[in-house]
Amino acid sequence: MRVCKALSALLLASAAQAKYIVPGGRWRDTEGNLVNAHAGSIWFDKESSKFWLFGEYKIEGQEEGGGVSVYSSDDLGTWESHGLALEPVEGHPYISTEHIIQRPKVVYSEEAGQYHMWWHADNSTYGWLLQGFATSDNIAGPYEFVDAVAPLGNWSQDFGLFTDYKDGRSYALYSNGDRAEGRDVYLTSFNSNITALDEVIYRFPKFDLEAPTIIQTDKSYWALMSHKTGYRPNNVVAFRADDLSGPWSQPFIVSPLNTRTFNSQSGFSIRIEGSKKTTYLYIGDQWDSNSLWESRYIWLPVDIDERKKTLEVQWHDVYDLNVKTGEWKGVKGTTYKGKSAKTSGNAYKQEANFGTDGVILTGIYGNDSTVTFENIEGTGKPQWISFYYQNTDDMGFGDQPGGTPDRIGGSWQLRRISSVVVNGDTQNVETLYQRDTHKGIILSTPLQLTLEKGKRNTITIGGLYNGWDYKGADIDRIVVYPPEK
């Protein structure tokens, strides 16, 4: 079947060494624009010998209903834009800019000889809970709308799609809504030409989960899902089964507790069967609910132990993936500790037993209270730099259903924004978005900066306005990575 051919073709088609993958970074396409494909899915296509990324197109002023964007890549790191695969149509009953077009998935129908796109189709109040369907003869589109349906008469929310690599059969995964009668996740098979659903294979009952995806190994199926906290991140869980029809295990957390899956939500996954190794990637989203168009992508390797029946999403600031061999490795960087940084104004070094050397830099505020890392070695070329931080403004919002603040009249700040200045050049200020964290949890966010060649570079961190205040997050350390090859 076509899907099996596509996987074997992967070994022959992609000779390129992968560009670094940097979770949470500002990813740019080959034209220098930000990659705009949120809640995306990836399909490896035999005909083009490329990976194709489909996702929600979001810009300021058009956060929903913007259509489905499409990109292609040889290496999962270098992305070429092909515009909109599914474009909204003004006045259309289902795909106008007034409606919801979320979590698009594309699969090839061997029987129909077409590419089929499915997504969560809804009105602006999430009152429909439908699945949209469109087709195209070309993988890049344009896709022509066919219908929006209630799957087997049920509600559908946060749509996912999985294709079994062994037999080529495709399945839909979807939550049946937030209402009291819902709160389940359904695994339902498509018919042979992937134009409609035909049978419920399994129902995950009343776990109140969404954003489902399935990873398939030689021995097991692993279903990953997020809790229902809207755009607020939480601890993604996984289930394991020998067969799609179950029985499925109890859910278990897939990343270090209280990292909220590195501030991301699940949504898709990909199996890369290389000549030397099979690698699995978690394809997640780091949502910014204050400005959805600023949301980032968290793509991470997954470690699976069949004997222990465990699955773990592994954090790496920067990693190098060879899609031909399936091998990947974390890139090593040089660490500069907060203990050695200089502080100004009201910024200071505070005891923190969870910090590097028991110290964290705090009190960062605006232009007057800053911290500066000195004697940083650069190459004169663009380099990724990870800023390890703590931001505790959220009052634990990500773990509270509904997201209601626990103080009367409170509001979620959700993020701080720091200014980053290289070598005192205040004419060029970079913005560093620092999502919320639990207290005592250190996470990282990257920027790509160009340092002068040599060891005399400085990086100064201050605070920028985030809609509420000018505070920068507490800084633990920075890690400077070598340039991409």
PDB file of N, CA, C and O in Angstrom, residues 6 9 15 36 52 58-60 106 114 116 134 138 159 227 235 248 276 323 365 375 396 421 443 459:
ATOM      1  N   ALA A   6       5.831   4.763   0.912  1.00  0.00           N
ATOM      2  CA  ALA A   6       6.340   6.084   1.290  1.00  0.00           C
ATOM      3  C   ALA A   6       7.420   5.960   2.342  1.00  0.00           C
ATOM      4  O   ALA A   6       8.441   6.651   2.299  1.00  0.00           O
ATOM      5  N   ALA A   9      10.516   4.637   0.729  1.00  0.00           N
ATOM      6  CA  ALA A   9      11.067   5.668  -0.139  1.00  0.00           C
ATOM      7  C   ALA A   9      11.851   6.694   0.656  1.00  0.00           C
ATOM      8  O   ALA A   9      12.773   7.323   0.141  1.00  0.00           O
ATOM      9  N   ALA A  15      18.704  12.586   1.138  1.00  0.00           N
ATOM     10  CA  ALA A  15      20.133  12.461   1.367  1.00  0.00           C
ATOM     11  C   ALA A  15      20.688  13.630   2.162  1.00  0.00           C
ATOM     12  O   ALA A  15      21.816  13.607   2.615  1.00  0.00           O
ATOM     13  N   ASN A  36       4.305  29.402   9.589  1.00  0.00           N
ATOM     14  CA  ASN A  36       2.965  29.673  10.116  1.00  0.00           C
ATOM     15  C   ASN A  36       2.082  28.466   9.825  1.00  0.00           C
ATOM     16  O   ASN A  36       1.317  28.440   8.856  1.00  0.00           O
ATOM     17  N   TRP A  52       5.646  17.049   4.104  1.00  0.00           N
ATOM     18  CA  TRP A  52       4.709  18.158   3.908  1.00  0.00           C
ATOM     19  C   TRP A  52       4.048  18.477   5.235  1.00  0.00           C
ATOM     20  O   TRP A  52       3.496  17.602   5.900  1.00  0.00           O
ATOM     21  N   LYS A  58      -2.284  31.622  11.121  1.00  0.00           N
ATOM     22  CA  LYS A  58      -2.731  32.612  12.108  1.00  0.00           C
ATOM     23  C   LYS A  58      -1.899  33.881  11.966  1.00  0.00           C
ATOM     24  O   LYS A  58      -0.656  33.814  11.946  1.00  0.00           O
ATOM     25  N   ILE A  59      -2.558  35.013  11.867  1.00  0.00           N
ATOM     26  CA  ILE A  59      -1.890  36.296  11.899  1.00  0.00           C
ATOM     27  C   ILE A  59      -2.640  37.205  12.863  1.00  0.00           C
ATOM     28  O   ILE A  59      -3.782  36.914  13.244  1.00  0.00           O
ATOM     29  N   GLU A  60      -1.998  38.289  13.255  1.00  0.00           N
ATOM     30  CA  GLU A  60      -2.657  39.233  14.153  1.00  0.00           C
ATOM     31  C   GLU A  60      -3.909  39.784  13.480  1.00  0.00           C
ATOM     32  O   GLU A  60      -3.870  40.237  12.337  1.00  0.00           O
ATOM     33  N   VAL A 106      -3.676  15.537   6.608  1.00  0.00           N
ATOM     34  CA  VAL A 106      -3.740  15.133   5.204  1.00  0.00           C
ATOM     35  C   VAL A 106      -3.249  13.704   5.083  1.00  0.00           C
ATOM     36  O   VAL A 106      -2.258  13.301   5.713  1.00  0.00           O
ATOM     37  N   GLN A 114      -6.367  10.519  -4.638  1.00  0.00           N
ATOM     38  CA  GLN A 114      -6.374  11.921  -4.238  1.00  0.00           C
ATOM     39  C   GLN A 114      -5.785  12.066  -2.837  1.00  0.00           C
ATOM     40  O   GLN A 114      -5.688  11.095  -2.075  1.00  0.00           O
ATOM     41  N   HIS A 116      -6.527  13.645   0.746  1.00  0.00           N
ATOM     42  CA  HIS A 116      -7.721  14.000   1.514  1.00  0.00           C
ATOM     43  C   HIS A 116      -7.310  14.763   2.774  1.00  0.00           C
ATOM     44  O   HIS A 116      -6.444  14.311   3.522  1.00  0.00           O
ATOM     45  N   ALA A 134     -11.941  17.861   2.647  1.00  0.00           N
ATOM     46  CA  ALA A 134     -11.630  18.476   1.364  1.00  0.00           C
ATOM     47  C   ALA A 134     -10.667  17.566   0.607  1.00  0.00           C
ATOM     48  O   ALA A 134      -9.978  16.730   1.206  1.00  0.00           O
ATOM     49  N   ASN A 138      -3.330  17.313  -5.979  1.00  0.00           N
ATOM     50  CA  ASN A 138      -1.939  17.661  -5.682  1.00  0.00           C
ATOM     51  C   ASN A 138      -1.777  17.842  -4.175  1.00  0.00           C
ATOM     52  O   ASN A 138      -2.643  18.437  -3.528  1.00  0.00           O
ATOM     53  N   PHE A 159      -9.421  17.336  16.320  1.00  0.00           N
ATOM     54  CA  PHE A 159      -9.305  16.199  15.416  1.00  0.00           C
ATOM     55  C   PHE A 159      -7.858  15.720  15.260  1.00  0.00           C
ATOM     56  O   PHE A 159      -6.929  16.505  15.137  1.00  0.00           O
ATOM     57  N   HIS A 227      -4.642  17.278  28.549  1.00  0.00           N
ATOM     58  CA  HIS A 227      -5.812  17.607  29.344  1.00  0.00           C
ATOM     59  C   HIS A 227      -6.510  18.839  28.763  1.00  0.00           C
ATOM     60  O   HIS A 227      -5.915  19.626  28.030  1.00  0.00           O
ATOM     61  N   ASN A 235       0.300  18.625  31.712  1.00  0.00           N
ATOM     62  CA  ASN A 235       1.110  17.417  31.623  1.00  0.00           C
ATOM     63  C   ASN A 235       0.439  16.403  30.687  1.00  0.00           C
ATOM     64  O   ASN A 235      -0.523  15.725  31.061  1.00  0.00           O
ATOM     65  N   TRP A 248      -6.450  -0.756  26.506  1.00  0.00           N
ATOM     66  CA  TRP A 248      -5.440   0.275  26.657  1.00  0.00           C
ATOM     67  C   TRP A 248      -5.092   0.443  28.127  1.00  0.00           C
ATOM     68  O   TRP A 248      -5.932   0.221  29.005  1.00  0.00           O
ATOM     69  N   LYS A 276      19.372   3.215   9.638  1.00  0.00           N
ATOM     70  CA  LYS A 276      20.073   2.728  10.819  1.00  0.00           C
ATOM     71  C   LYS A 276      19.209   2.695  12.074  1.00  0.00           C
ATOM     72  O   LYS A 276      19.498   1.950  13.007  1.00  0.00           O
ATOM     73  N   VAL A 323      17.300  12.474   8.578  1.00  0.00           N
ATOM     74  CA  VAL A 323      16.093  11.729   8.230  1.00  0.00           C
ATOM     75  C   VAL A 323      16.382  10.536   7.330  1.00  0.00           C
ATOM     76  O   VAL A 323      15.535   9.653   7.172  1.00  0.00           O
ATOM     77  N   TYR A 365      14.037  44.161  35.458  1.00  0.00           N
ATOM     78  CA  TYR A 365      12.892  45.048  35.232  1.00  0.00           C
ATOM     79  C   TYR A 365      13.299  46.188  34.292  1.00  0.00           C
ATOM     80  O   TYR A 365      14.180  46.989  34.601  1.00  0.00           O
ATOM     81  N   ASN A 375      32.195  37.803  28.408  1.00  0.00           N
ATOM     82  CA  ASN A 375      33.232  36.881  27.902  1.00  0.00           C
ATOM     83  C   ASN A 375      32.623  35.669  27.200  1.00  0.00           C
ATOM     84  O   ASN A 375      33.062  34.532  27.380  1.00  0.00           O
ATOM     85  N   GLY A 396      -0.289  29.123  39.036  1.00  0.00           N
ATOM     86  CA  GLY A 396      -0.626  27.731  38.788  1.00  0.00           C
ATOM     87  C   GLY A 396      -1.756  27.533  37.810  1.00  0.00           C
ATOM     88  O   GLY A 396      -2.408  26.496  37.794  1.00  0.00           O
ATOM     89  N   VAL A 421      20.092  42.208  24.449  1.00  0.00           N
ATOM     90  CA  VAL A 421      20.974  43.111  23.708  1.00  0.00           C
ATOM     91  C   VAL A 421      22.364  42.488  23.637  1.00  0.00           C
ATOM     92  O   VAL A 421      22.930  42.080  24.665  1.00  0.00           O
ATOM     93  N   LEU A 443      12.845  26.175  32.852  1.00  0.00           N
ATOM     94  CA  LEU A 443      12.669  25.814  31.449  1.00  0.00           C
ATOM     95  C   LEU A 443      13.535  26.726  30.588  1.00  0.00           C
ATOM     96  O   LEU A 443      14.165  27.657  31.100  1.00  0.00           O
ATOM     97  N   ILE A 459      26.007  39.661  26.594  1.00  0.00           N
ATOM     98  CA  ILE A 459      24.558  39.559  26.389  1.00  0.00           C
ATOM     99  C   ILE A 459      23.886  40.155  27.622  1.00  0.00           C
ATOM    100  O   ILE A 459      24.106  39.688  28.747  1.00  0.00           O
TER     101      ILE A 459
END
